[in-house]
Each structure stands twice: as C-alpha cells, then as structure tokens.
Short mmCIF file of C-alpha atoms in Angstrom, two decimals:
data_model
loop_
_atom_site.label_atom_id
_atom_site.label_comp_id
_atom_site.label_asym_id
_atom_site.label_seq_id
_atom_site.Cartn_x
_atom_site.Cartn_y
_atom_site.Cartn_z
CA MET C 766 205.25 -125.03 -7.37
CA PRO C 767 208.13 -123.10 -9.00
CA ILE C 768 211.37 -124.90 -9.72
CA PHE C 769 213.42 -121.97 -8.40
CA ARG C 770 212.85 -119.93 -5.25
CA ARG C 771 213.85 -116.30 -5.65
CA PRO C 772 215.73 -114.89 -2.68
CA SER C 773 214.92 -111.52 -1.22
CA GLY C 774 218.56 -110.46 -1.36
CA GLY C 775 218.78 -110.37 -5.14
CA GLY C 776 221.62 -107.86 -5.10
CA LEU C 777 223.80 -110.05 -2.88
CA ARG C 778 223.03 -113.08 -5.03
CA LEU C 779 224.09 -111.27 -8.19
CA ALA C 780 227.23 -109.98 -6.49
CA ALA C 781 228.17 -113.52 -5.42
CA LEU C 782 227.60 -114.89 -8.91
CA ALA C 783 229.53 -111.99 -10.49
CA LEU C 784 232.46 -112.53 -8.10
CA THR C 785 232.50 -116.21 -9.07
CA ALA C 786 232.58 -115.32 -12.77
CA PHE C 787 235.33 -112.76 -12.08
CA THR C 788 237.43 -115.38 -10.28
CA LEU C 789 237.12 -118.01 -13.01
CA GLN C 790 237.84 -115.57 -15.84
CA THR C 791 240.86 -114.12 -14.03
CA ASP C 792 242.23 -117.62 -13.58
CA ASP C 793 241.92 -118.26 -17.31
CA PHE C 794 243.67 -115.06 -18.44
CA VAL C 795 246.13 -114.26 -15.66
CA ILE C 796 248.78 -116.71 -16.89
CA VAL C 797 249.54 -114.30 -19.72
CA GLY C 798 250.86 -111.81 -17.17
CA VAL C 799 253.20 -114.27 -15.44
CA LEU C 800 254.05 -116.48 -18.41
CA PRO C 801 257.77 -115.54 -18.61
CA SER C 802 258.16 -116.21 -14.88
CA ILE C 803 256.50 -119.62 -15.19
CA ALA C 804 258.79 -120.51 -18.09
CA ARG C 805 261.88 -119.56 -16.10
CA GLY C 806 260.69 -121.20 -12.92
CA LEU C 807 259.93 -124.54 -14.56
CA SER C 808 262.80 -124.39 -17.11
CA VAL C 809 260.51 -124.60 -20.14
CA THR C 810 260.06 -122.36 -23.16
CA GLU C 811 257.48 -119.59 -23.16
CA THR C 812 255.73 -121.46 -25.96
CA ALA C 813 255.33 -124.47 -23.69
CA ALA C 814 254.13 -122.27 -20.84
CA GLY C 815 251.59 -120.76 -23.20
CA GLN C 816 250.07 -124.19 -23.69
CA LEU C 817 248.74 -123.90 -20.14
CA VAL C 818 246.34 -121.27 -21.49
CA THR C 819 245.47 -123.34 -24.55
CA ALA C 820 244.78 -126.44 -22.46
CA PHE C 821 242.51 -124.49 -20.11
CA SER C 822 240.44 -123.06 -22.99
CA VAL C 823 240.17 -126.33 -24.92
CA ILE C 824 239.06 -128.27 -21.84
CA CYS C 825 236.43 -125.66 -21.02
CA ALA C 826 235.11 -125.74 -24.60
CA VAL C 827 234.90 -129.55 -24.76
CA VAL C 828 233.82 -130.38 -21.23
CA ALA C 829 231.22 -127.64 -20.59
CA PRO C 830 228.36 -129.12 -22.68
CA VAL C 831 229.13 -132.68 -21.57
CA ALA C 832 229.20 -131.67 -17.92
CA ALA C 833 225.94 -129.72 -18.30
CA VAL C 834 224.18 -132.88 -19.47
CA ALA C 835 225.85 -135.16 -16.92
CA THR C 836 224.99 -132.88 -13.99
CA ALA C 837 221.50 -131.86 -15.18
CA SER C 838 219.80 -133.51 -12.20
CA TRP C 839 222.20 -132.14 -9.54
CA PRO C 840 221.06 -129.37 -7.18
CA ARG C 841 222.59 -126.15 -8.47
CA ARG C 842 223.94 -124.88 -5.15
CA ARG C 843 225.68 -128.17 -4.44
CA LEU C 844 227.08 -128.27 -7.98
CA LEU C 845 228.51 -124.75 -7.67
CA ALA C 846 230.01 -125.51 -4.25
CA GLY C 847 231.66 -128.73 -5.43
CA GLY C 848 233.07 -127.09 -8.54
CA MET C 849 234.47 -124.14 -6.61
CA LEU C 850 236.06 -126.47 -4.03
CA LEU C 851 237.90 -128.26 -6.84
CA PHE C 852 238.90 -124.92 -8.36
CA CYS C 853 240.28 -123.61 -5.05
CA ALA C 854 242.20 -126.80 -4.34
CA ALA C 855 243.78 -126.78 -7.83
CA ASN C 856 245.04 -123.21 -7.36
CA LEU C 857 246.14 -123.44 -3.75
CA ALA C 858 248.20 -126.55 -4.58
CA VAL C 859 250.28 -124.75 -7.24
CA PRO C 860 253.27 -124.08 -4.90
CA LEU C 861 253.58 -127.86 -4.61
CA ALA C 862 253.92 -128.24 -8.38
CA THR C 863 257.66 -128.30 -9.03
CA SER C 864 257.47 -129.55 -12.62
CA TYR C 865 255.66 -128.60 -15.80
CA PRO C 866 253.55 -131.80 -15.94
CA ALA C 867 252.43 -131.25 -12.34
CA LEU C 868 251.38 -127.68 -13.07
CA MET C 869 249.59 -128.80 -16.23
CA ALA C 870 247.65 -131.39 -14.20
CA LEU C 871 246.52 -128.71 -11.77
CA ARG C 872 245.48 -126.43 -14.63
CA VAL C 873 243.44 -129.29 -16.09
CA LEU C 874 241.62 -129.68 -12.75
CA ALA C 875 240.96 -125.93 -12.57
CA ALA C 876 239.64 -125.99 -16.15
CA LEU C 877 237.32 -128.90 -15.36
CA ALA C 878 235.92 -126.91 -12.45
CA ALA C 879 235.47 -123.80 -14.59
CA ALA C 880 233.73 -125.82 -17.31
CA VAL C 881 231.14 -126.93 -14.77
CA VAL C 882 230.76 -123.74 -12.73
CA LEU C 883 230.67 -120.90 -15.27
CA PRO C 884 227.70 -122.15 -17.38
CA THR C 885 225.90 -123.02 -14.13
CA VAL C 886 226.47 -119.48 -12.85
CA PHE C 887 224.69 -118.03 -15.89
CA ALA C 888 221.93 -120.66 -15.81
CA VAL C 889 221.19 -119.88 -12.15
CA THR C 890 221.30 -116.15 -12.87
CA ALA C 891 218.72 -116.50 -15.64
CA ALA C 892 216.51 -118.84 -13.65
CA LEU C 893 216.37 -116.61 -10.57
CA ALA C 894 215.90 -113.37 -12.50
CA PRO C 895 212.57 -111.63 -11.80
CA PRO C 896 210.23 -111.20 -14.78
CA GLY C 897 211.57 -108.64 -17.24
CA ARG C 898 215.06 -108.54 -15.70
CA GLN C 899 216.77 -111.58 -17.17
CA GLY C 900 218.90 -109.57 -19.58
CA ARG C 901 220.00 -107.09 -16.92
CA ASP C 902 220.86 -109.82 -14.41
CA LEU C 903 222.87 -111.74 -17.01
CA ALA C 904 224.71 -108.52 -17.90
CA THR C 905 225.47 -107.84 -14.23
CA VAL C 906 227.13 -111.24 -13.87
CA MET C 907 228.81 -110.75 -17.26
CA ALA C 908 230.45 -107.65 -15.75
CA GLY C 909 232.46 -110.08 -13.62
CA LEU C 910 234.07 -111.42 -16.80
CA THR C 911 234.87 -107.93 -18.02
CA GLY C 912 236.19 -106.96 -14.61
CA ALA C 913 238.64 -109.84 -14.77
CA VAL C 914 240.27 -108.21 -17.80
CA VAL C 915 240.19 -104.73 -16.25
CA ALA C 916 241.29 -105.54 -12.68
CA GLY C 917 241.87 -109.26 -12.13
CA VAL C 918 244.62 -109.85 -14.67
CA PRO C 919 246.62 -106.69 -13.80
CA ALA C 920 246.33 -107.46 -10.08
CA GLY C 921 247.43 -111.05 -10.63
CA THR C 922 250.36 -109.88 -12.73
CA TRP C 923 251.45 -107.44 -10.01
CA ILE C 924 251.22 -110.16 -7.33
CA GLY C 925 253.36 -112.45 -9.48
CA ALA C 926 255.97 -109.74 -9.98
CA ALA C 927 256.10 -108.95 -6.26
CA PHE C 928 255.90 -112.41 -4.69
CA GLY C 929 256.54 -114.95 -7.46
CA TRP C 930 254.31 -116.57 -10.04
CA GLN C 931 253.03 -119.23 -7.59
CA ALA C 932 251.57 -116.43 -5.45
CA THR C 933 249.34 -115.41 -8.36
CA PHE C 934 247.60 -118.79 -8.31
CA VAL C 935 247.43 -118.87 -4.51
CA ALA C 936 245.78 -115.44 -4.53
CA ASN C 937 243.25 -116.66 -7.07
CA GLY C 938 242.61 -119.73 -4.95
CA LEU C 939 241.93 -117.51 -1.93
CA LEU C 940 239.65 -115.37 -4.08
CA GLY C 941 237.86 -118.58 -5.01
CA VAL C 942 237.40 -119.38 -1.30
CA ALA C 943 235.84 -115.94 -0.81
CA ALA C 944 233.55 -116.48 -3.81
CA LEU C 945 232.52 -119.89 -2.49
CA ALA C 946 231.70 -118.49 0.94
CA PHE C 947 229.71 -115.66 -0.68
CA LEU C 948 227.77 -118.15 -2.82
CA LEU C 949 226.88 -120.31 0.16
CA ALA C 950 225.73 -117.26 2.11
CA ALA C 951 223.75 -115.50 -0.63
CA LEU C 952 222.49 -118.24 -2.96
CA PRO C 953 219.34 -120.16 -2.01
CA ASP C 954 218.82 -123.86 -2.58
CA VAL C 955 218.13 -124.11 -6.31
CA ALA C 956 216.50 -127.27 -7.56
CA PRO C 957 217.45 -128.62 -10.98
CA PRO C 958 214.85 -128.77 -13.76
CA PRO C 959 212.38 -131.67 -13.57
CA ALA C 960 213.85 -135.08 -14.22
CA ALA C 961 213.93 -135.98 -17.91
CA GLY C 962 215.55 -138.56 -20.10
CA LEU C 963 218.78 -137.82 -21.92
CA ALA C 964 217.05 -137.66 -25.31
CA GLU C 965 214.45 -135.25 -23.96
CA ARG C 966 217.12 -132.97 -22.51
CA LEU C 967 219.15 -132.97 -25.73
CA ARG C 968 216.26 -132.55 -28.18
CA PRO C 969 216.02 -128.73 -27.88
CA LEU C 970 219.76 -128.44 -28.50
CA ALA C 971 219.32 -129.92 -31.99
CA ARG C 972 216.97 -127.15 -33.17
CA PRO C 973 218.32 -125.19 -36.18
CA THR C 974 217.43 -121.98 -34.35
CA LEU C 975 219.91 -122.73 -31.56
CA LEU C 976 222.54 -123.85 -34.06
CA PHE C 977 222.34 -120.49 -35.84
CA VAL C 978 222.69 -118.67 -32.51
CA LEU C 979 225.77 -120.71 -31.62
CA LEU C 980 227.32 -120.12 -35.05
CA ALA C 981 226.63 -116.40 -34.66
CA ALA C 982 228.44 -116.48 -31.31
CA VAL C 983 231.44 -118.30 -32.80
CA VAL C 984 231.76 -115.86 -35.70
CA ALA C 985 231.22 -112.76 -33.54
CA VAL C 986 233.85 -113.83 -31.00
CA LEU C 987 236.20 -114.88 -33.81
CA GLY C 988 236.00 -111.41 -35.33
CA ASN C 989 236.48 -109.67 -32.01
CA LEU C 990 239.42 -111.81 -30.89
CA LEU C 991 241.31 -111.65 -34.18
CA PHE C 992 241.47 -107.90 -33.54
CA GLN C 993 241.79 -107.89 -29.74
CA THR C 994 244.58 -110.49 -29.62
CA TYR C 995 246.81 -108.32 -31.80
CA LEU C 996 245.66 -104.94 -30.55
CA GLY C 997 249.21 -104.13 -29.42
CA PRO C 998 250.82 -104.47 -32.87
CA PHE C 999 247.91 -102.62 -34.50
CA LEU C 1000 248.17 -99.62 -32.17
CA ALA C 1001 251.95 -99.58 -32.46
CA ASP C 1002 251.65 -99.44 -36.26
CA VAL C 1003 248.89 -96.82 -36.30
CA ALA C 1004 249.87 -94.44 -33.50
CA GLY C 1005 253.19 -95.66 -32.10
CA VAL C 1006 251.53 -96.73 -28.83
CA ASP C 1007 254.03 -98.31 -26.42
CA SER C 1008 253.32 -100.83 -23.66
CA THR C 1009 252.51 -98.12 -21.11
CA GLY C 1010 250.06 -96.42 -23.43
CA LEU C 1011 248.54 -99.79 -24.31
CA GLY C 1012 247.91 -100.49 -20.63
CA TRP C 1013 246.02 -97.25 -20.16
CA LEU C 1014 243.99 -97.79 -23.32
CA LEU C 1015 243.10 -101.33 -22.22
CA LEU C 1016 241.99 -100.01 -18.84
CA LEU C 1017 239.78 -97.44 -20.55
CA ALA C 1018 238.42 -100.04 -22.96
CA GLY C 1019 237.70 -102.45 -20.12
CA ALA C 1020 235.64 -99.87 -18.25
CA ALA C 1021 233.71 -99.22 -21.46
CA GLY C 1022 233.16 -102.96 -21.81
CA ILE C 1023 231.51 -103.15 -18.38
CA ALA C 1024 229.20 -100.27 -19.31
CA GLY C 1025 228.42 -101.84 -22.69
CA ALA C 1026 227.48 -105.19 -21.17
CA ARG C 1027 225.23 -103.53 -18.59
CA LEU C 1028 223.46 -101.39 -21.20
CA SER C 1029 223.05 -104.44 -23.42
CA GLY C 1030 221.27 -106.31 -20.63
CA THR C 1031 218.82 -103.46 -20.19
CA LEU C 1032 218.15 -103.35 -23.93
CA VAL C 1033 217.58 -107.12 -24.05
CA ASP C 1034 214.78 -106.70 -21.52
CA ARG C 1035 213.28 -103.68 -23.31
CA ILE C 1036 213.63 -104.34 -27.04
CA GLY C 1037 214.59 -108.01 -27.19
CA PRO C 1038 217.82 -109.88 -27.95
CA ALA C 1039 217.56 -109.65 -31.75
CA TRP C 1040 217.49 -105.86 -31.94
CA THR C 1041 220.07 -105.57 -29.16
CA PHE C 1042 222.44 -107.85 -31.08
CA ALA C 1043 221.84 -105.86 -34.27
CA LEU C 1044 222.60 -102.59 -32.49
CA ALA C 1045 225.78 -104.01 -30.92
CA VAL C 1046 227.01 -105.27 -34.30
CA THR C 1047 226.24 -101.95 -35.99
CA VAL C 1048 228.22 -100.02 -33.38
CA PHE C 1049 231.03 -102.60 -33.49
CA THR C 1050 231.27 -102.37 -37.29
CA THR C 1051 231.30 -98.56 -37.16
CA ALA C 1052 234.17 -98.62 -34.64
CA MET C 1053 236.13 -101.04 -36.84
CA ALA C 1054 235.57 -98.77 -39.86
CA CYS C 1055 236.98 -95.82 -37.91
CA LEU C 1056 240.01 -97.85 -36.83
CA ALA C 1057 240.60 -99.01 -40.42
CA LEU C 1058 240.44 -95.38 -41.54
CA SER C 1059 242.94 -94.36 -38.85
CA TRP C 1060 245.32 -97.01 -40.19
CA THR C 1061 245.26 -95.33 -43.60
CA LEU C 1062 246.14 -92.01 -41.90
CA ARG C 1063 249.11 -93.39 -39.92
CA PRO C 1064 250.99 -92.13 -38.08
CA ALA C 1065 247.85 -90.96 -36.30
CA HIS C 1066 247.51 -89.21 -32.96
CA VAL C 1067 246.54 -91.59 -30.17
CA ALA C 1068 243.37 -89.55 -29.56
CA LEU C 1069 242.18 -90.56 -33.02
CA VAL C 1070 242.11 -94.23 -32.04
CA ALA C 1071 241.13 -93.88 -28.36
CA LEU C 1072 237.46 -93.07 -28.99
CA PRO C 1073 236.78 -95.90 -31.48
CA LEU C 1074 238.62 -98.27 -29.11
CA VAL C 1075 236.25 -97.36 -26.29
CA VAL C 1076 233.25 -97.79 -28.60
CA TRP C 1077 234.62 -101.11 -29.88
CA SER C 1078 235.00 -102.52 -26.38
CA ALA C 1079 231.51 -101.44 -25.30
CA ALA C 1080 229.98 -103.01 -28.42
CA ALA C 1081 232.01 -106.22 -28.14
CA TRP C 1082 230.89 -106.83 -24.54
CA ALA C 1083 227.31 -105.96 -25.52
CA VAL C 1084 227.15 -109.15 -27.62
CA PRO C 1085 226.99 -111.90 -24.93
CA PRO C 1086 223.73 -110.90 -23.17
CA PRO C 1087 221.52 -111.14 -26.30
CA VAL C 1088 223.25 -114.38 -27.34
CA GLN C 1089 222.57 -115.93 -23.93
CA ALA C 1090 219.00 -114.65 -23.83
CA ARG C 1091 218.17 -115.98 -27.28
CA ALA C 1092 219.82 -119.35 -26.60
CA LEU C 1093 217.73 -119.68 -23.43
CA ALA C 1094 214.56 -118.69 -25.27
CA PHE C 1095 215.07 -121.21 -28.04
CA ALA C 1096 216.24 -124.08 -25.82
CA GLY C 1097 213.55 -123.70 -23.17
CA ALA C 1098 213.88 -123.78 -19.39
CA GLN C 1099 214.59 -127.51 -19.17
CA ALA C 1100 217.58 -127.40 -21.54
CA GLY C 1101 218.71 -123.91 -20.47
CA PRO C 1102 221.88 -125.01 -18.61
CA GLN C 1103 222.96 -127.18 -21.53
CA ALA C 1104 222.30 -124.35 -24.00
CA LEU C 1105 224.41 -121.92 -21.96
CA ALA C 1106 227.19 -124.51 -21.77
CA LEU C 1107 227.13 -124.70 -25.57
CA VAL C 1108 227.30 -120.89 -25.73
CA SER C 1109 230.38 -121.06 -23.49
CA SER C 1110 231.94 -123.61 -25.83
CA ALA C 1111 231.12 -121.43 -28.82
CA VAL C 1112 232.91 -118.50 -27.18
CA TYR C 1113 236.04 -120.56 -26.49
CA LEU C 1114 235.99 -121.95 -30.05
CA GLY C 1115 235.60 -118.48 -31.55
CA ALA C 1116 238.43 -117.15 -29.39
CA SER C 1117 240.79 -119.93 -30.51
CA LEU C 1118 239.94 -119.49 -34.19
CA GLY C 1119 240.17 -115.71 -33.91
CA ALA C 1120 243.65 -115.76 -32.42
CA GLY C 1121 244.83 -118.08 -35.20
CA LEU C 1122 243.23 -116.14 -38.05
CA GLY C 1123 244.42 -112.81 -36.65
CA GLY C 1124 247.99 -114.07 -36.47
CA TRP C 1125 247.81 -115.22 -40.08
CA LEU C 1126 246.39 -111.88 -41.27
CA LEU C 1127 248.98 -109.95 -39.29
CA GLY C 1128 251.84 -111.94 -40.82
CA VAL C 1129 250.58 -112.12 -44.40
CA ILE C 1130 248.70 -108.85 -44.99
CA GLY C 1131 249.52 -106.60 -42.04
CA SER C 1132 247.77 -105.06 -39.07
CA GLY C 1133 245.55 -102.85 -41.23
CA SER C 1134 243.58 -105.93 -42.28
CA LEU C 1135 242.50 -106.74 -38.71
CA PRO C 1136 239.64 -104.21 -38.26
CA VAL C 1137 238.38 -104.94 -41.77
CA ALA C 1138 238.25 -108.69 -41.10
CA ALA C 1139 236.66 -108.09 -37.69
CA ALA C 1140 233.90 -105.98 -39.25
CA ALA C 1141 233.25 -108.64 -41.89
CA CYS C 1142 232.89 -111.29 -39.20
CA ALA C 1143 230.48 -109.09 -37.24
CA ILE C 1144 228.25 -108.65 -40.30
CA ALA C 1145 228.29 -112.42 -40.91
CA ALA C 1146 227.36 -113.00 -37.26
CA LEU C 1147 224.40 -110.64 -37.61
CA ALA C 1148 223.19 -112.58 -40.67
CA LEU C 1149 223.39 -115.85 -38.71
CA PHE C 1150 221.56 -114.32 -35.74
CA ALA C 1151 218.81 -113.10 -38.07
CA LEU C 1152 218.54 -116.58 -39.62
CA ALA C 1153 217.92 -117.95 -36.14
CA GLY C 1154 214.90 -115.66 -35.90
CA ARG C 1155 213.65 -116.68 -39.33
CA ALA C 1156 213.95 -120.37 -38.43
CA ALA C 1157 212.23 -119.97 -35.05
CA PRO C 1158 209.43 -122.47 -34.46
CA ALA C 1159 205.88 -121.48 -33.68
CA PRO C 1160 205.46 -119.98 -30.20
CA ASP C 1161 203.61 -122.98 -28.83
CA THR C 1162 206.55 -125.31 -29.66
CA VAL C 1163 209.06 -123.42 -27.52
CA PRO C 1164 208.53 -124.03 -23.80
CA GLY C 1165 207.97 -120.95 -21.69
CA ARG C 1166 207.58 -118.39 -24.50
CA THR C 1167 204.54 -116.38 -25.47
CA GLU C 1168 203.77 -115.25 -29.01
CA ALA C 1169 204.69 -111.68 -28.11
CA GLU C 1170 208.05 -112.84 -26.77
CA THR C 1171 208.72 -114.84 -29.91
CA GLN C 1172 207.95 -111.87 -32.14
CA ARG C 1173 210.17 -109.64 -30.04
CA THR C 1174 213.19 -111.95 -30.54
CA THR C 1175 213.00 -111.89 -34.34
CA ILE C 1176 214.25 -109.22 -36.69
#
C-alpha cells in the first residue's frame, strides 16, 4: 500500500502548495519594504528593525532540520495546518505589538512556523509527484518563492505605505488564512513515512553525498546573494540606474526567475539533476562574466546590463530544483523531509554569508568585484555538486533508486 495517495486534482494541489510558499517567502522579505516605518513606529533604529529579518532567517536555518526530525511521524496535512495556524496568528496579532520586544516575539513565532511548513511543503510536493514529474512539480512550487520577490514584497510595501506598516503583516496573515483554506480543500490526507527510530532516520543525512550537495547549495546561494544583495550599488556604478530603474529591472529579473525555475524542473525530469545544475551554473557564470565586462565599460547603457541580468536571474532560480531532487535521491524517501529541511537551512546559511561577504567586497574592493566573486562561487558549487555524484553509493544502497536513475544523477 503506498504511503502517499495522489489526488486527482494535482493542479489545485500544486497551486495550494505554491500559494503557501509564496506567503511564507513574502513574510520573510517584506519587512525590507516597510523597515523605515517600523523603526519610526517603534522608536528604534533601522539597524535594530533590520534584526527582525536576521532573526527570522537564523531561526528558520536552525529550527528547520530539528523540526523535521521531531515531527517525522506527524501526518503531513495536520502538520501543515498547525504550522499555518501559528503563522496566521503571529501576523494577525502584529497590531497588538506596541513595542519592539513584542514584535520580535511575534516574528520568532512566525519564523518557527515557516521553519516547519516550508520544508514540509516541498517534501509533500515531491512525495505526491507522479512518476517523471518530481522536478517539474518542485519547480512549480518554487515559483511561489520567486513570485514573492516579484509581487509579494512590492504589494506588501505598497500596503504599508498606504495603511501603515502593521497592515502589511495583517495582509500577510489574511493571505496565510487563504493559503490554509486552500491547503485543506486541495491537499489529501498524507501519511508520514513508516515509523523508524531516530538513528535510522538520521543515518542517510550523514552520507558524504548529501553533505556535498548541501555544501554546493551553501556556496551557490552565497555567490548569488553576495551579488543580489548589492545589485543596487552595482547598477548605479555601472549604468547610473536609479531606484525607479532598479524596480523595473527587478521586476523583469523576477519574471525571468520564474521561467528559469520552471524550465529547470523540466530539465531535472528529462536529463537529471546533475546536468541541470551544470547547465544552470554555466549560464550563471556567463551572465556574471558579461556583467563584469560591462563594469569595465562604465558608464554603460542600461540595455547592456539588462539582458545579462535577466539571464542571471533565470539561472539563479534554476539552481534549487536540481539541489532538492539530488538531496531527495541521496537521502531516500524515509529521510526526504529531513533532507529538504537541511537544504532549506543551507539556503539560509548561504544567504547570510553572501550578504556579509558582498558587503565586505563592496567596501574594500568595489562593486566590480561582485560578479567576479559570484562566478567563482558558482564554479566551486559545481565542483562540490560533481563530487556528490562521484561519492554516490551503489544503487542498491540508496532506497528507491534504480541503477539508471543513479547514473543519470552523476556527471
């Protein structure tokens, strides 16, 4: 008897899971758009207000793998519903938070919910995917994360400007209610993997193959975020792009990111995660080389940087699907949720390190060093991803994989 029952309404299920991912990612990033208003409203510095973002990311990185192990035996639908209820309550209660500590406490609760829900969303997506469609289904849900950058954050910023920063969180709480209702309507009862001891659940996570995949994810995200975080200063130096122009370029790049993630999912199913990752890194590195060249030609016309920016975004968002697919393949079905939680932690860790390293490079060397460093990180990530394939165990030692599937995931 299968562990998971596939629903007939697969499109509705994916839409519900993508909306949930969209809601959680918007909640993580939207503070950036209302940060000055929060600082003024609570009489704190913008630096202190910024720690709300840091706390959210750190909690998600630390708690996600622990929660995945602790909740391994919980029914997935119930786990998602409970996490989203906590998330909604934490956001809807924000108007009651009249002090910085109170708001920080609510952000901690929202982060705890996100740390539980987001890895579970991807685990359920992978488990319910029909044969040969796992990569595409993961990419469809991943589009929810990209959409948060394209639409969620700007919409939340506009709501904050029009009705006050508390309204931004209330709106996200209401969006969470809608996502919860959609999940309950579209998602079937999903049983957890068979009961197993803690040591048995953790054993696949100690494989060198999975460690290399996680390191590749950290380095790839680090390289991308050291460039993305300081995209504004880079474009201002290269082409004199102002805030209005930056907004339009980010919108264009975000749309390209959605397309890149979707194409990546299709390629994962057709040519395997290893070759898909290699292709994404090659395109990413080429885009960074073009942007580095444009820096040497400054002042450059904005059209000279627009195309490589679109290509960069598509390639950057093409990275997660093969990372998730390979982590699932190496960990096996039983440890899949825990493996995806570790991937989530790797992403948050890479983002934190990337923002720090990018700031140092910007201050010490200048913005022209950012695309060069990003390309170097991408090449290092590809080497780590290839090492994961070299270190892969024999097919019969990895649950749920055939020899053909194992060969397809190695370069």
